[in-house]
Short mmCIF file of C-alpha atoms in Angstrom, two decimals:
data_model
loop_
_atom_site.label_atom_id
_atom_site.label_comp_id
_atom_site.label_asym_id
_atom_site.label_seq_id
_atom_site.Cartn_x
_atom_site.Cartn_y
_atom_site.Cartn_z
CA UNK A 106 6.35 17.20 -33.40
CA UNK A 107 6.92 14.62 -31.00
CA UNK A 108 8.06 11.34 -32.14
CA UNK A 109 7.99 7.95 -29.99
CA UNK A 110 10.45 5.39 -30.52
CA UNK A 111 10.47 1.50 -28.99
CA UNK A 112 14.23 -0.30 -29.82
CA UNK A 113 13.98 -3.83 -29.23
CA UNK A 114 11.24 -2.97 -26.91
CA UNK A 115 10.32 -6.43 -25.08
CA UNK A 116 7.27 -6.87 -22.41
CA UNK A 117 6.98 -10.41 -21.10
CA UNK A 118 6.32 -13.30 -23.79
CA UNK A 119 6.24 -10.53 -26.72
CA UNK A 120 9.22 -10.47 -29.57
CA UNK A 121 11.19 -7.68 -29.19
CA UNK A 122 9.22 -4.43 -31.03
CA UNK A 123 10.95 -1.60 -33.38
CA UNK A 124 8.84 1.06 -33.94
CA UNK A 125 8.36 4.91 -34.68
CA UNK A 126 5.41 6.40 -34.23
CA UNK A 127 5.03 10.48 -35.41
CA UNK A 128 1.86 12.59 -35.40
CA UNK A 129 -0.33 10.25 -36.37
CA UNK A 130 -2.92 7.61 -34.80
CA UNK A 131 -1.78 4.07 -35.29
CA UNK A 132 -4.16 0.73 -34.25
CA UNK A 133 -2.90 -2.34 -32.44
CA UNK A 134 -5.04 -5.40 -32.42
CA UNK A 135 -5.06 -8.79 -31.29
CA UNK A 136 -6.44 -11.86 -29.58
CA UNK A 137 -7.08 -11.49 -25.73
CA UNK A 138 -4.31 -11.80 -24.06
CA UNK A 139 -1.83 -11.68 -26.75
CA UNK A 140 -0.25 -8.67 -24.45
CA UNK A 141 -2.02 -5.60 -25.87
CA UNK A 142 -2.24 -3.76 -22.42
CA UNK A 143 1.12 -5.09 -20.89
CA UNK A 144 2.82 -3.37 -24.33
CA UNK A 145 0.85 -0.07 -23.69
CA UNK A 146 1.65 -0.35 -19.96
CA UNK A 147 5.65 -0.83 -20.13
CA UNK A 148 5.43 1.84 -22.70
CA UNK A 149 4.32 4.30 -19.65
CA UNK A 150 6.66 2.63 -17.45
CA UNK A 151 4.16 1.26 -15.54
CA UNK A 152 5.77 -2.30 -15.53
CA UNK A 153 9.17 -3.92 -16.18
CA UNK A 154 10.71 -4.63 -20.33
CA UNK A 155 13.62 -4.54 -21.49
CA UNK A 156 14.58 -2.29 -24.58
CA UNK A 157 14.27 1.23 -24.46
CA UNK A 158 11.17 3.83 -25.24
CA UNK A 159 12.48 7.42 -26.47
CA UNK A 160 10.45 10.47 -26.35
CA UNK A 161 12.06 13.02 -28.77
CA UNK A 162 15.09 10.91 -28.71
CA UNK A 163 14.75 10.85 -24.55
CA UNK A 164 15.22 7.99 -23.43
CA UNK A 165 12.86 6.29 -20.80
CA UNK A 166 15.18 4.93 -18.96
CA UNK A 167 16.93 8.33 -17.63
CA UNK A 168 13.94 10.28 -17.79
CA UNK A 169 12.48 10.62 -14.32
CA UNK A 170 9.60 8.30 -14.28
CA UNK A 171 6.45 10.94 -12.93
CA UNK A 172 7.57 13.70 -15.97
CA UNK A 173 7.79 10.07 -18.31
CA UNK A 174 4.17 9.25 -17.31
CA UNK A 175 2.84 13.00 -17.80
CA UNK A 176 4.13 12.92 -20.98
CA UNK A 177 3.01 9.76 -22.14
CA UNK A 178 -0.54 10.05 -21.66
CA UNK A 179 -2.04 5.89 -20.81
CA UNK A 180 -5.84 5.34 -20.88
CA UNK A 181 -6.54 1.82 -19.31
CA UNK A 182 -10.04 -0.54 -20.11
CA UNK A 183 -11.46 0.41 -16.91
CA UNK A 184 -10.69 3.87 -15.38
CA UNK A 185 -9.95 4.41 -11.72
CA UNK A 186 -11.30 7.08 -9.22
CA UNK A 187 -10.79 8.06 -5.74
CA UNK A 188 -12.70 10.86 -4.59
CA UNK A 189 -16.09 11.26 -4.65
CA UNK A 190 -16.72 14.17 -6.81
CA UNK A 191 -15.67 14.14 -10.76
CA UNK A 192 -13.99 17.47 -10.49
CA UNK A 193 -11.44 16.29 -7.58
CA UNK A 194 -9.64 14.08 -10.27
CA UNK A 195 -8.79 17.02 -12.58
CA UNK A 196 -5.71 18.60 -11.47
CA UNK A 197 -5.63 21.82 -13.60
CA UNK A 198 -8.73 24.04 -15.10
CA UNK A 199 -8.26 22.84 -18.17
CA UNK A 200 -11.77 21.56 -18.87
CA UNK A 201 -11.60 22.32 -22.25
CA UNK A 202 -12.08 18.60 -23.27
CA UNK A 203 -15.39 17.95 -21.05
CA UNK A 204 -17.41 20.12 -24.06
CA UNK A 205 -15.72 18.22 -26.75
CA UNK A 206 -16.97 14.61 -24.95
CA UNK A 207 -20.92 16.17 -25.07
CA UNK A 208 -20.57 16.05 -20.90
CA UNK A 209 -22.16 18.77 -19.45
CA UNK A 210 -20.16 21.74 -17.65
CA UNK A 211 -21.57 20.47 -14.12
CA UNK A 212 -20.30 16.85 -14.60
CA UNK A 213 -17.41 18.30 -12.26
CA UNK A 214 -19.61 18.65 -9.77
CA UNK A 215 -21.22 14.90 -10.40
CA UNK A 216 -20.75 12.17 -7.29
CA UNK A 217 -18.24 9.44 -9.41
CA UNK A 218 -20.60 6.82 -7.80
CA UNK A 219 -23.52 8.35 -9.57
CA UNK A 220 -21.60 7.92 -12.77
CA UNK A 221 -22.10 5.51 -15.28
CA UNK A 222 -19.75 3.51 -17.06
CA UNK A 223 -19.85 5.59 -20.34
CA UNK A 224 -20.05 8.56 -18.52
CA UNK A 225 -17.02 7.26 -16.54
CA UNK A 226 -14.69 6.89 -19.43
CA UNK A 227 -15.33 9.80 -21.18
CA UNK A 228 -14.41 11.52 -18.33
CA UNK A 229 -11.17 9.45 -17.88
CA UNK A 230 -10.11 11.13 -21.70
CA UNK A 231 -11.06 14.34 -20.74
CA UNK A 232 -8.79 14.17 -17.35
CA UNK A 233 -6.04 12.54 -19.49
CA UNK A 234 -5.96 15.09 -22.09
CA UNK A 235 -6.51 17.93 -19.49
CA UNK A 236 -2.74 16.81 -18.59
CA UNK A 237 -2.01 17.32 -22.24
CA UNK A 238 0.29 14.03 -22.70
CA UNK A 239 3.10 14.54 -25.85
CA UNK A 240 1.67 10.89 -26.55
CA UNK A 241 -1.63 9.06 -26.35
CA UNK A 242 -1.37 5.21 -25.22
CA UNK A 243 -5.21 4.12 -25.65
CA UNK A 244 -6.61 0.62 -24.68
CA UNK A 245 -10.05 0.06 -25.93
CA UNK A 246 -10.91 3.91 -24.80
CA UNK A 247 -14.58 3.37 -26.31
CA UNK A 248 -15.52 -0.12 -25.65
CA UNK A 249 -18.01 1.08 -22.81
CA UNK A 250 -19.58 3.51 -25.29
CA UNK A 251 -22.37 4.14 -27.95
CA UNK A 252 -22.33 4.90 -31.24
CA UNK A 253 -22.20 8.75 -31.22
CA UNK A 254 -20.12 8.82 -28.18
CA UNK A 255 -17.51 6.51 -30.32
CA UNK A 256 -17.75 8.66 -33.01
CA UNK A 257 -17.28 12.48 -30.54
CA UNK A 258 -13.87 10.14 -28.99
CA UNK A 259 -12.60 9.34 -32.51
CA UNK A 260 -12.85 12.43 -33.66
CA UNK A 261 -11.19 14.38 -30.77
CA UNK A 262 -8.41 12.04 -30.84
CA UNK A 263 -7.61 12.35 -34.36
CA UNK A 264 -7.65 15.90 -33.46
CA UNK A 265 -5.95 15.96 -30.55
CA UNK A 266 -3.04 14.28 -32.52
CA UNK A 267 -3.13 16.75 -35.46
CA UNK A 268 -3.07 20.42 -33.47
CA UNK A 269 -0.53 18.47 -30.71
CA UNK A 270 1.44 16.48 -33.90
CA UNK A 271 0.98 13.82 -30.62
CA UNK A 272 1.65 10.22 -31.42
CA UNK A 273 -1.23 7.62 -30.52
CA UNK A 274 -1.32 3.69 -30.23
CA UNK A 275 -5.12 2.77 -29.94
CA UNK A 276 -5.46 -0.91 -29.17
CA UNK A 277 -8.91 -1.83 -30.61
CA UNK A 278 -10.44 -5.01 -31.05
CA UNK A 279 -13.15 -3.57 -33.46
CA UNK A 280 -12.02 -3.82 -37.16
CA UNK A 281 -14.41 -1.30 -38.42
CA UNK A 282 -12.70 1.39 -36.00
CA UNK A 283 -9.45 0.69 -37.37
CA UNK A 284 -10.77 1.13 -40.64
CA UNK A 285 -12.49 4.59 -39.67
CA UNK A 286 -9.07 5.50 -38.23
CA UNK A 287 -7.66 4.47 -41.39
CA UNK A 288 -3.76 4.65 -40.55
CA UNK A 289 -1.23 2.06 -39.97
CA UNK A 290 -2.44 -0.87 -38.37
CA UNK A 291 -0.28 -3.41 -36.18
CA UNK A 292 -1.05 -6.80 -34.78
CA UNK A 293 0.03 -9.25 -32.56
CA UNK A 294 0.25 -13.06 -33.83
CA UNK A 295 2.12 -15.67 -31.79
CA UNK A 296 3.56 -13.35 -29.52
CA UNK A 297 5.34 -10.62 -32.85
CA UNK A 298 3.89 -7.32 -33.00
CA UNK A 299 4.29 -6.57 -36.78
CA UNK A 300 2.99 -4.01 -39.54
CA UNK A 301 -0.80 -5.64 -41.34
CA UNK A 302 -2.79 -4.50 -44.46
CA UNK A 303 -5.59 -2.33 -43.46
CA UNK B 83 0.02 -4.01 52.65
CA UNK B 84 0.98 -7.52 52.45
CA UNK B 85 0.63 -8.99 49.16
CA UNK B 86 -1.82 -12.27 49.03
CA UNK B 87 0.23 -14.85 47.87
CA UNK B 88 -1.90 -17.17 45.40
CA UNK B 89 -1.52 -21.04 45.91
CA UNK B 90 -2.12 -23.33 43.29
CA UNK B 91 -5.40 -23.56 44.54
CA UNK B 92 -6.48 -20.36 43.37
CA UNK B 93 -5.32 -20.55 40.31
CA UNK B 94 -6.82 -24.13 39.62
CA UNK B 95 -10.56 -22.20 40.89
CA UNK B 96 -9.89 -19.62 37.88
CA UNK B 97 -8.88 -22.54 35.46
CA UNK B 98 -11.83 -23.84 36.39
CA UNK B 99 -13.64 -20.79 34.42
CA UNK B 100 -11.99 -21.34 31.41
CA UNK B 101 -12.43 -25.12 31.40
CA UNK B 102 -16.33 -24.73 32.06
CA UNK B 103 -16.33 -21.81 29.58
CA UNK B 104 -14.64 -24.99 27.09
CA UNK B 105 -17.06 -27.33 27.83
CA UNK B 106 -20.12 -24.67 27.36
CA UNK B 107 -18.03 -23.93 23.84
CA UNK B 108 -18.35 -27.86 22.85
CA UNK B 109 -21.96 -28.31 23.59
CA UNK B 110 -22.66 -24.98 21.33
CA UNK B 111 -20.27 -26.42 18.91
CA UNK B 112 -18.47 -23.18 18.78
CA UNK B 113 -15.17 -25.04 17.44
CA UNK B 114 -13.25 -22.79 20.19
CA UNK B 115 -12.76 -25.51 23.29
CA UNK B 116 -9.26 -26.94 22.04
CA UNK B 117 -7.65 -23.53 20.85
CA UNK B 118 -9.18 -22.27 24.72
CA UNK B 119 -7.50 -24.88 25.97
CA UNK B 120 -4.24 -24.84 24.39
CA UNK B 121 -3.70 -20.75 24.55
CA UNK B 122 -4.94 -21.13 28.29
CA UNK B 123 -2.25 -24.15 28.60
CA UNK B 124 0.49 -21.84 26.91
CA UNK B 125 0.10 -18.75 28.62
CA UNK B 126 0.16 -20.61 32.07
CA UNK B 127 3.79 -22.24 30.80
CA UNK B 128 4.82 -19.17 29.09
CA UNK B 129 4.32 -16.79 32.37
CA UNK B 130 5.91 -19.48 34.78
CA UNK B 131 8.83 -19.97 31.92
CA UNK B 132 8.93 -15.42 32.02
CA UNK B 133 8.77 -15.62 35.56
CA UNK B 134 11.62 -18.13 36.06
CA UNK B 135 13.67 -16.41 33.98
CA UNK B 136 12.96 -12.53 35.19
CA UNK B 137 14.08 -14.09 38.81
CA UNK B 138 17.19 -15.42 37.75
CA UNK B 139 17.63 -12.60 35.79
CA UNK B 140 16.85 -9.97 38.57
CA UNK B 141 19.36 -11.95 40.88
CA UNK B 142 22.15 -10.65 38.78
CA UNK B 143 22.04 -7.19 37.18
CA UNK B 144 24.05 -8.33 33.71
CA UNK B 145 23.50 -6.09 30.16
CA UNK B 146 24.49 -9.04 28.36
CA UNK B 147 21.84 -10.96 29.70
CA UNK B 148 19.38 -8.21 29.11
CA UNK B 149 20.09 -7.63 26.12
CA UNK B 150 19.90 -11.32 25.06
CA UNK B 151 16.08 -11.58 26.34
CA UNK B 152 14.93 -8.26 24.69
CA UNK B 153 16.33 -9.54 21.48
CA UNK B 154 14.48 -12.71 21.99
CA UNK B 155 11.48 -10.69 22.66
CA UNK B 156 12.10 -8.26 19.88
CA UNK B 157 12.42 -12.12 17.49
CA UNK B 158 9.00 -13.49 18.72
CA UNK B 159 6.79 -9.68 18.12
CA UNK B 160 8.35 -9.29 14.71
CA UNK B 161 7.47 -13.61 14.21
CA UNK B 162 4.00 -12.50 15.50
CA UNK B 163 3.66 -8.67 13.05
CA UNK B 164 4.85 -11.37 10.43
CA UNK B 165 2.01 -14.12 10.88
CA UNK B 166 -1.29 -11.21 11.53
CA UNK B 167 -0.43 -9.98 7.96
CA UNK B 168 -3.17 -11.42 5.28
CA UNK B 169 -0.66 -10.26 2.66
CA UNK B 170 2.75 -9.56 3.76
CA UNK B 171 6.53 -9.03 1.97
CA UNK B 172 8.19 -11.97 0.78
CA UNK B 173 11.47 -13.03 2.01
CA UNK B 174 13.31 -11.32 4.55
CA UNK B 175 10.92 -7.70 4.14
CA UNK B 176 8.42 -9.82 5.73
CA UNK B 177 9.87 -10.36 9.25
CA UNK B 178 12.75 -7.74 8.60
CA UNK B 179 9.91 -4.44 8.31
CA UNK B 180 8.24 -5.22 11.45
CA UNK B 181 11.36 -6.24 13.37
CA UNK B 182 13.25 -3.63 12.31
CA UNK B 183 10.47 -0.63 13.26
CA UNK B 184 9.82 -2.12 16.47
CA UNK B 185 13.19 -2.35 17.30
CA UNK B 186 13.51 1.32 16.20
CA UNK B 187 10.97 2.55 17.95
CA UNK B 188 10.48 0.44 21.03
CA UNK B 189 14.42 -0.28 22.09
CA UNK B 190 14.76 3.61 22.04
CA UNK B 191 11.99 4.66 23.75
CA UNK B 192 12.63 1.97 26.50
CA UNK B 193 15.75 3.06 27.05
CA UNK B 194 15.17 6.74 26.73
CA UNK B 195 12.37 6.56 29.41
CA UNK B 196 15.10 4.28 31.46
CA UNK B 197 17.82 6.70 31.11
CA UNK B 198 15.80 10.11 31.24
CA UNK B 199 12.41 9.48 32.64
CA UNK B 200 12.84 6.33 35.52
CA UNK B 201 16.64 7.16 35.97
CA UNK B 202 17.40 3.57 37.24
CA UNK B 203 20.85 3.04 38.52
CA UNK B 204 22.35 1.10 36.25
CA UNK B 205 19.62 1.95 33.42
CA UNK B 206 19.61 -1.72 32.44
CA UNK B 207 18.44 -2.85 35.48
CA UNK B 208 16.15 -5.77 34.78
CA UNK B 209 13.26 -4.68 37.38
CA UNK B 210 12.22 -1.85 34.81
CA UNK B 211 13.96 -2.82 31.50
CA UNK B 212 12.36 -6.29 31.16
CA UNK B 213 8.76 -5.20 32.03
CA UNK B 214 9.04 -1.53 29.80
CA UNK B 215 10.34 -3.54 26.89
CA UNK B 216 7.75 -6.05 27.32
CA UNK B 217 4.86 -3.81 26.97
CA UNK B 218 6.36 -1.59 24.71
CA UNK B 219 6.94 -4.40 22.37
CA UNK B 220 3.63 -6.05 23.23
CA UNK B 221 1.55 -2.98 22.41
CA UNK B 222 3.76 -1.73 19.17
CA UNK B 223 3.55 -5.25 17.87
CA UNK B 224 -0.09 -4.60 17.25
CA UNK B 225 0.00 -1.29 16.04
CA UNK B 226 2.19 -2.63 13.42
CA UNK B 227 0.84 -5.63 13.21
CA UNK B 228 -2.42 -3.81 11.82
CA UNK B 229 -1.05 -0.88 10.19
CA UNK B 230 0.69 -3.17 7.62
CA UNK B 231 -1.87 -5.31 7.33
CA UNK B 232 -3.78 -2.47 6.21
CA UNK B 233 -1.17 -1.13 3.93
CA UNK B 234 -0.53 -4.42 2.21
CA UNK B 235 -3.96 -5.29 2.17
CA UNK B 236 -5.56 -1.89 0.94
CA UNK B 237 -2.21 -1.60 -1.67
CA UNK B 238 -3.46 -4.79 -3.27
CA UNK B 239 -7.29 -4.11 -3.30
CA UNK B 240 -6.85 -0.33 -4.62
CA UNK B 241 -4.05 -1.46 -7.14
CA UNK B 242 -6.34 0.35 -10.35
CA UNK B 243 -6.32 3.76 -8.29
CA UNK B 244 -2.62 3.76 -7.19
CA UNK B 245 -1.90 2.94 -10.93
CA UNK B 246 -4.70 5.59 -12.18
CA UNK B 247 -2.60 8.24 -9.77
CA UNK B 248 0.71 6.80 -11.39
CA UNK B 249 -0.43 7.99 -14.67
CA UNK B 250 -1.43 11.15 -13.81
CA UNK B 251 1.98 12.23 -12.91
CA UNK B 252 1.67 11.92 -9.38
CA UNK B 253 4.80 10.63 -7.43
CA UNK B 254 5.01 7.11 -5.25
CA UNK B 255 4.61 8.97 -2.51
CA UNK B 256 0.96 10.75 -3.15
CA UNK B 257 -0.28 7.89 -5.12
CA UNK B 258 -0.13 5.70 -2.21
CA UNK B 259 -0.96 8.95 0.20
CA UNK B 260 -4.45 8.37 0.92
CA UNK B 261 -3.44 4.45 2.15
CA UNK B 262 -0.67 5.41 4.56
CA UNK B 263 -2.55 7.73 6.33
CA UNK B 264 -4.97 5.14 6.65
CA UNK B 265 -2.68 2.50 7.84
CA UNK B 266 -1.17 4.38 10.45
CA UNK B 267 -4.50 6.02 11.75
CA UNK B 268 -5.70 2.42 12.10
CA UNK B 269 -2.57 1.54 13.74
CA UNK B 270 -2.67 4.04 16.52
CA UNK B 271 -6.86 3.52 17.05
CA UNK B 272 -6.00 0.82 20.08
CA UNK B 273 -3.55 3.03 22.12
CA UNK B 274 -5.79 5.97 21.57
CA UNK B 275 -8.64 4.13 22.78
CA UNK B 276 -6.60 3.06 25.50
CA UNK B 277 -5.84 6.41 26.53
CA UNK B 278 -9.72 7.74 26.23
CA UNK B 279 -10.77 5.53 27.79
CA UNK B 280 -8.19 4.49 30.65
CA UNK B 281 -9.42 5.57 34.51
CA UNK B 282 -13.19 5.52 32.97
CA UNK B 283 -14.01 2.51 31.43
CA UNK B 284 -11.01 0.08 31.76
CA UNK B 285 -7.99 0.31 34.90
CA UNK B 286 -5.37 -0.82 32.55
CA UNK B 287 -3.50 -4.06 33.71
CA UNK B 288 -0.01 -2.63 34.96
CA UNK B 289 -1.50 -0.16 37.23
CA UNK B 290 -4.30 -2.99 38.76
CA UNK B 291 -1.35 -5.37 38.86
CA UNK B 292 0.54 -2.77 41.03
CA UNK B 293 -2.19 -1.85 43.47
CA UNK B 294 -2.77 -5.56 44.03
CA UNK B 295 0.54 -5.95 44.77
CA UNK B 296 0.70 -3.35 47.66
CA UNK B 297 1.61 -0.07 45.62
CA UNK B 298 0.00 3.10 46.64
CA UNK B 299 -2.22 4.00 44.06
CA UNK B 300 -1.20 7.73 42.72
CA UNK B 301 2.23 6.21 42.74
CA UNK B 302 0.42 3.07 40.13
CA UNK B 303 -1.15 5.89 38.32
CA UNK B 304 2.26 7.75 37.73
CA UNK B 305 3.48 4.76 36.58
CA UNK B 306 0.64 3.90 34.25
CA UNK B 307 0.85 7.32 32.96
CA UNK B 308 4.52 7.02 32.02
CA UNK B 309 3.44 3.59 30.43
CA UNK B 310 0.38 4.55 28.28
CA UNK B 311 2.46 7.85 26.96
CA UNK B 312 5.70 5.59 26.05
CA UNK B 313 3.48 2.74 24.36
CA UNK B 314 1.83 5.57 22.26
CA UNK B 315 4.32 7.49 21.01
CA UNK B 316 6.49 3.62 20.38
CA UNK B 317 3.32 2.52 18.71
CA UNK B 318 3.15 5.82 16.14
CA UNK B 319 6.30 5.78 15.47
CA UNK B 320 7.15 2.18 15.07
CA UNK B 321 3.55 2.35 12.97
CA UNK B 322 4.86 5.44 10.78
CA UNK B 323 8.20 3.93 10.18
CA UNK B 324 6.96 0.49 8.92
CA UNK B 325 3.99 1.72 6.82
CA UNK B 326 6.36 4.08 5.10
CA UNK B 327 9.61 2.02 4.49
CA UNK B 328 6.77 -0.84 3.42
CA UNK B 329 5.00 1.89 1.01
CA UNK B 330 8.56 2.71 -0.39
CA UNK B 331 9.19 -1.11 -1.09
CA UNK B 332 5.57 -1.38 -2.63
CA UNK B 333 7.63 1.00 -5.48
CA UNK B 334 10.90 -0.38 -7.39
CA UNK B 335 13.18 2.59 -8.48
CA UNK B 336 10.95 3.60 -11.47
CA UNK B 337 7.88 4.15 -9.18
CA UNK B 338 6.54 1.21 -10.47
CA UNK B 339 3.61 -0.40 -8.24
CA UNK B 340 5.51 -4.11 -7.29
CA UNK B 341 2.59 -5.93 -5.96
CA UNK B 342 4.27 -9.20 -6.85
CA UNK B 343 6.62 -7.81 -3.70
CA UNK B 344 3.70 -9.57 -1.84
CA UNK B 345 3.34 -12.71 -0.66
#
C-alpha cells in the first residue's frame, strides 16, 4: 500500500498542509484560484514549495525528480500532445485502460487533431495510468466530459485505487461528484487547506 | 590589376540611391526613410571608424591590441544576440549565453584556421585575424541570434507539452528534445543556404570584395571556401552550445520548467 505524506507542505499563498493520504480517493475543492492546481502541481514537483512530500516514507526532495513524477501520476485541466497520432504518446503496450474509457482499440491510430476534447482527456487517463503512477494527482479529470463518460472515469479510478491500494487527490468543483466519491473531502478557504463534512 | 580607388564622388552617386530610395519610402508612407537614413549614416561612420582603426592597427603587429578589438567585437555581437531575442534570460544569462558560445566557438575556430589552416607568421597578425573574427562573429551572431530566439520563444509557447512530457517521466533533456533540434536546425538554415547556394545564385561578399580588389579569382575562391566552411561549423557549434546550456537553464535542479527564467 502506498501512502503519501505532505509535512508542512507550502505552495505559494497556501498555509502550510499536513496530510496522509492511503488507498483511498480523497476530494479537494475550492474557489478558482484558491491554488487547487499549484497544490497538485508542487506535489509532482512540477513547481517550487517548501515542506516535504514522502512517498512510502521517501522523501521528494532526494528522490530523483523523473522516477518522483512516474510515480506520482498528475492529470492537468487541459491535456497536452505532441505528435500527431494518439498512439505516439503511450510509451509502453499497456493499453489496458483505453477499453475501460469505452475508446475504441483503433483510437491509437486516431490523428490527436481529429480528437475531440472528451475524447482528448480520456485518453490523457488512459496514458497516465498506462504508466501505472503509485499515486493519482487529478485536477478536474472529467470536466470536459458527459454523463456516462463521468461515470466509466469515476469508476475506474475508484478502482484503480483499490487493486493498486494507490492514493488519489481529485480536485473537483462539482459537489455531487464528491458526494458520489463519498470519502474525505478537503477544502481550501482563505488560503488553509483543511478537513470539511461531506 | 590596379585597384580603382573610389573618391568621395562615387560614393556620394551610390548615397544618392539610398536617399532617392528614402524619399520614394516617404511619399508611400512606408515609415522606413529615417531608420534608411540613420543605418545608411551609421554604417558609413562605422566602416570609416573600422577602417581607421584596422590601419593603425595593421601598422603595428601587437596581440594586445588584437585582442582588445576582438573582445570589443565579441561585446557588441553578444549586445546584438541579446537585443534579436523576443524573450530572452534575465540578468547576466541574457548577454552572458550568447557571448559566451560565440566566444567559444568563434575565438577558436579563428584561431585554429590562423594557426593550422592560413599559417600566418605571427598567427595574430591583424591582416587575417581582424577580418576572420569579424565574419566569424558576424555570421555566428545570427545563428545564435535565431536559434535562441527560437528556443526561448518555442519553450514559452509549448510550456503545456514540455510539462505534459515532465509528467510522463521523461527527463529535461527529451522533454525539451523536439525544441532544440528545432532551434539549432533554424540556426544553421542561413549558412546552409549560403553554402547551396554560393557560386550559383549569390558571389558571396569576401570573395567579390577580393576580385575587385585585384586578387586572382581561384585564389578569392580558396579563400571564400576556407571562409564559408569556418563560419559554418562556428555557427553550429556556437548554435548547439547556446541552445543547450540555454535549454539546461530553462530547468532548475529538480527538472522543473523555470519559465519565469525569462524575461
Amino acid at each position: 500500500m502506498a501512502i503519501l505524506q505532505l509535512n508542512d507542505f507550502q505552495v505559494h499563498t497556501l498555509k502550510p498542509l499536513n496530510i496522509e493520504v492511503k488507498d483511498e480517493v480523497i476530494c479537494l475543492s475550492g474557489p478558482s484560484g484558491s491554488g487547487k492546481s499549484l497544490l497538485l502541481r508542487a506535489i509532482a514537483d512540477l513547481i517550487t514549495h517548501s515542506g516535504e512530500a514522502r512517498l512510502d516514507g521517501k522523501k521528494c526532495s532526494k528522490t530523483n525528480p523523473v522516477q518522483w513524477r512516474k510515480w506520482v501520476g498528475f492529470l492537468p485541466a487541459e491535456s497536452a500532445w505532441w505528435m500527431d497520432k494518439v498512439g505516439d504518446h503511450f510509451s509502453n503496450k499497456n493499453h489496458s485502460y483505453i477499453e475501460e474509457m469505452k475508446l475504441p482499440a483503433d483510437c491509437l491510430n486516431w490523428e490527436v487533431v481529429r480528437c475531440s476534447t472528451g475524447e482528448k482527456q480520456r485518453l490523457a487517463i488512459a496514458r497516465l495510468l498506462a504508466q501505472q503512477p503509485k499515486v493519482l494527482l487529478l485536477d478536474e479529470p472529467t470536466a470536459s466530459l458527459d454523463a456516462n463518460s463521468v461515470a466509466a472515469v469515476e469508476q475506474l479510478i475508484k478502482n484503480y485505487s483499490r487493486d493498486n491500494q494507490a492514493p488519489v487527490i481529485w480536485v473537483s468543483h462539482d459537489e455531487k461528484q464528491i458526494q458520489r466519491l463519498n470519502n474525505r473531502v478537503y477544502r481550501i478557504s482563505e488560503n488553509e487547506i483543511s478537513e470539511a463534512e461531506l | 590589376m590596379n585597384v580603382i580607388s573610389l573618391s568621395a564622388i562615387d560614393l556620394a552617386l551610390a548615397a544618392f540611391l539610398v536617399l532617392a530610395l528614402a524619399m520614394l519610402s516617404l511619399i508611400l508612407k512606408l515609415g522606413l526613410a529615417s531608420r534608411l537614413v540613420i543605418a545608411a549614416a551609421r554604417t558609413v561612420i562605422q566602416l570609416f571608424l573600422i577602417g581607421l582603426v584596422l590601419k593603425a592597427l595593421f601598422a603595428q603587429v601587437s596581440l594586445l591590441l588584437v585582442s582588445l578589438l576582438s573582445i570589443f567585437m565579441l561585446l557588441i555581437a553578444g549586445r546584438e544576440v541579446m537585443a534579436r531575442q523576443q524573450r530572452r534570460f534575465g540578468g547576466w544569462w541574457g548577454y552572458g549565453l550568447g557571448t559566451l558560445s560565440m566566444f567559444v566557438s568563434s575565438f577558436t575556430l579563428t584561431v585554429y584556421a590562423l594557426i593550422v589552416v592560413v599559417g600566418t607568421e605571427p598567427w595574430y597578425t591583424p591582416q587575417y585575424a581582424v577580418p576572420l573574427l569579424g565574419m566569424m562573429l558576424g555570421n555566428t551572431m545570427t545563428g545564435v541570434a535565431l536559434a535562441l530566439d527560437k528556443l526561448t520563444t518555442t519553450a514559452w509557447q509549448q510550456r503545456r507539452v514540455i510539462e505534459a512530457r515532465l509528467i510522463l517521466g521523461q527527463d529535461w533533456r527529451t522533454a525539451i528534445g523536439d525544441i532544440t533540434r528545432d532551434s539549432v536546425r533554424v540556426g544553421m538554415i542561413p549558412m546552409v543556404n549560403a553554402m547551396a547556394a554560393a557560386g550559383l545564385v549569390s558571389l558571396p561578399g569576401m570573395m567579390t570584395g577580393q576580385i575587385l580588389s585585384g586578387t586572382d579569382p581561384v585564389e578569392a575562391v580558396k579563400y571564400q571556401i576556407l571562409i564559408m566552411f569556418l563560419i559554418t561549423a562556428g555557427t553550429g557549434f556556437s548554435a548547439i552550445l547556446a541552445t543547450w546550456i540555454g535549454a539546461r537553464h530553462l530547468f532548475d535542479d529538480r527538472q522543473r520548467l523555470r519559465l519565469e527564467r525569462l524575461s
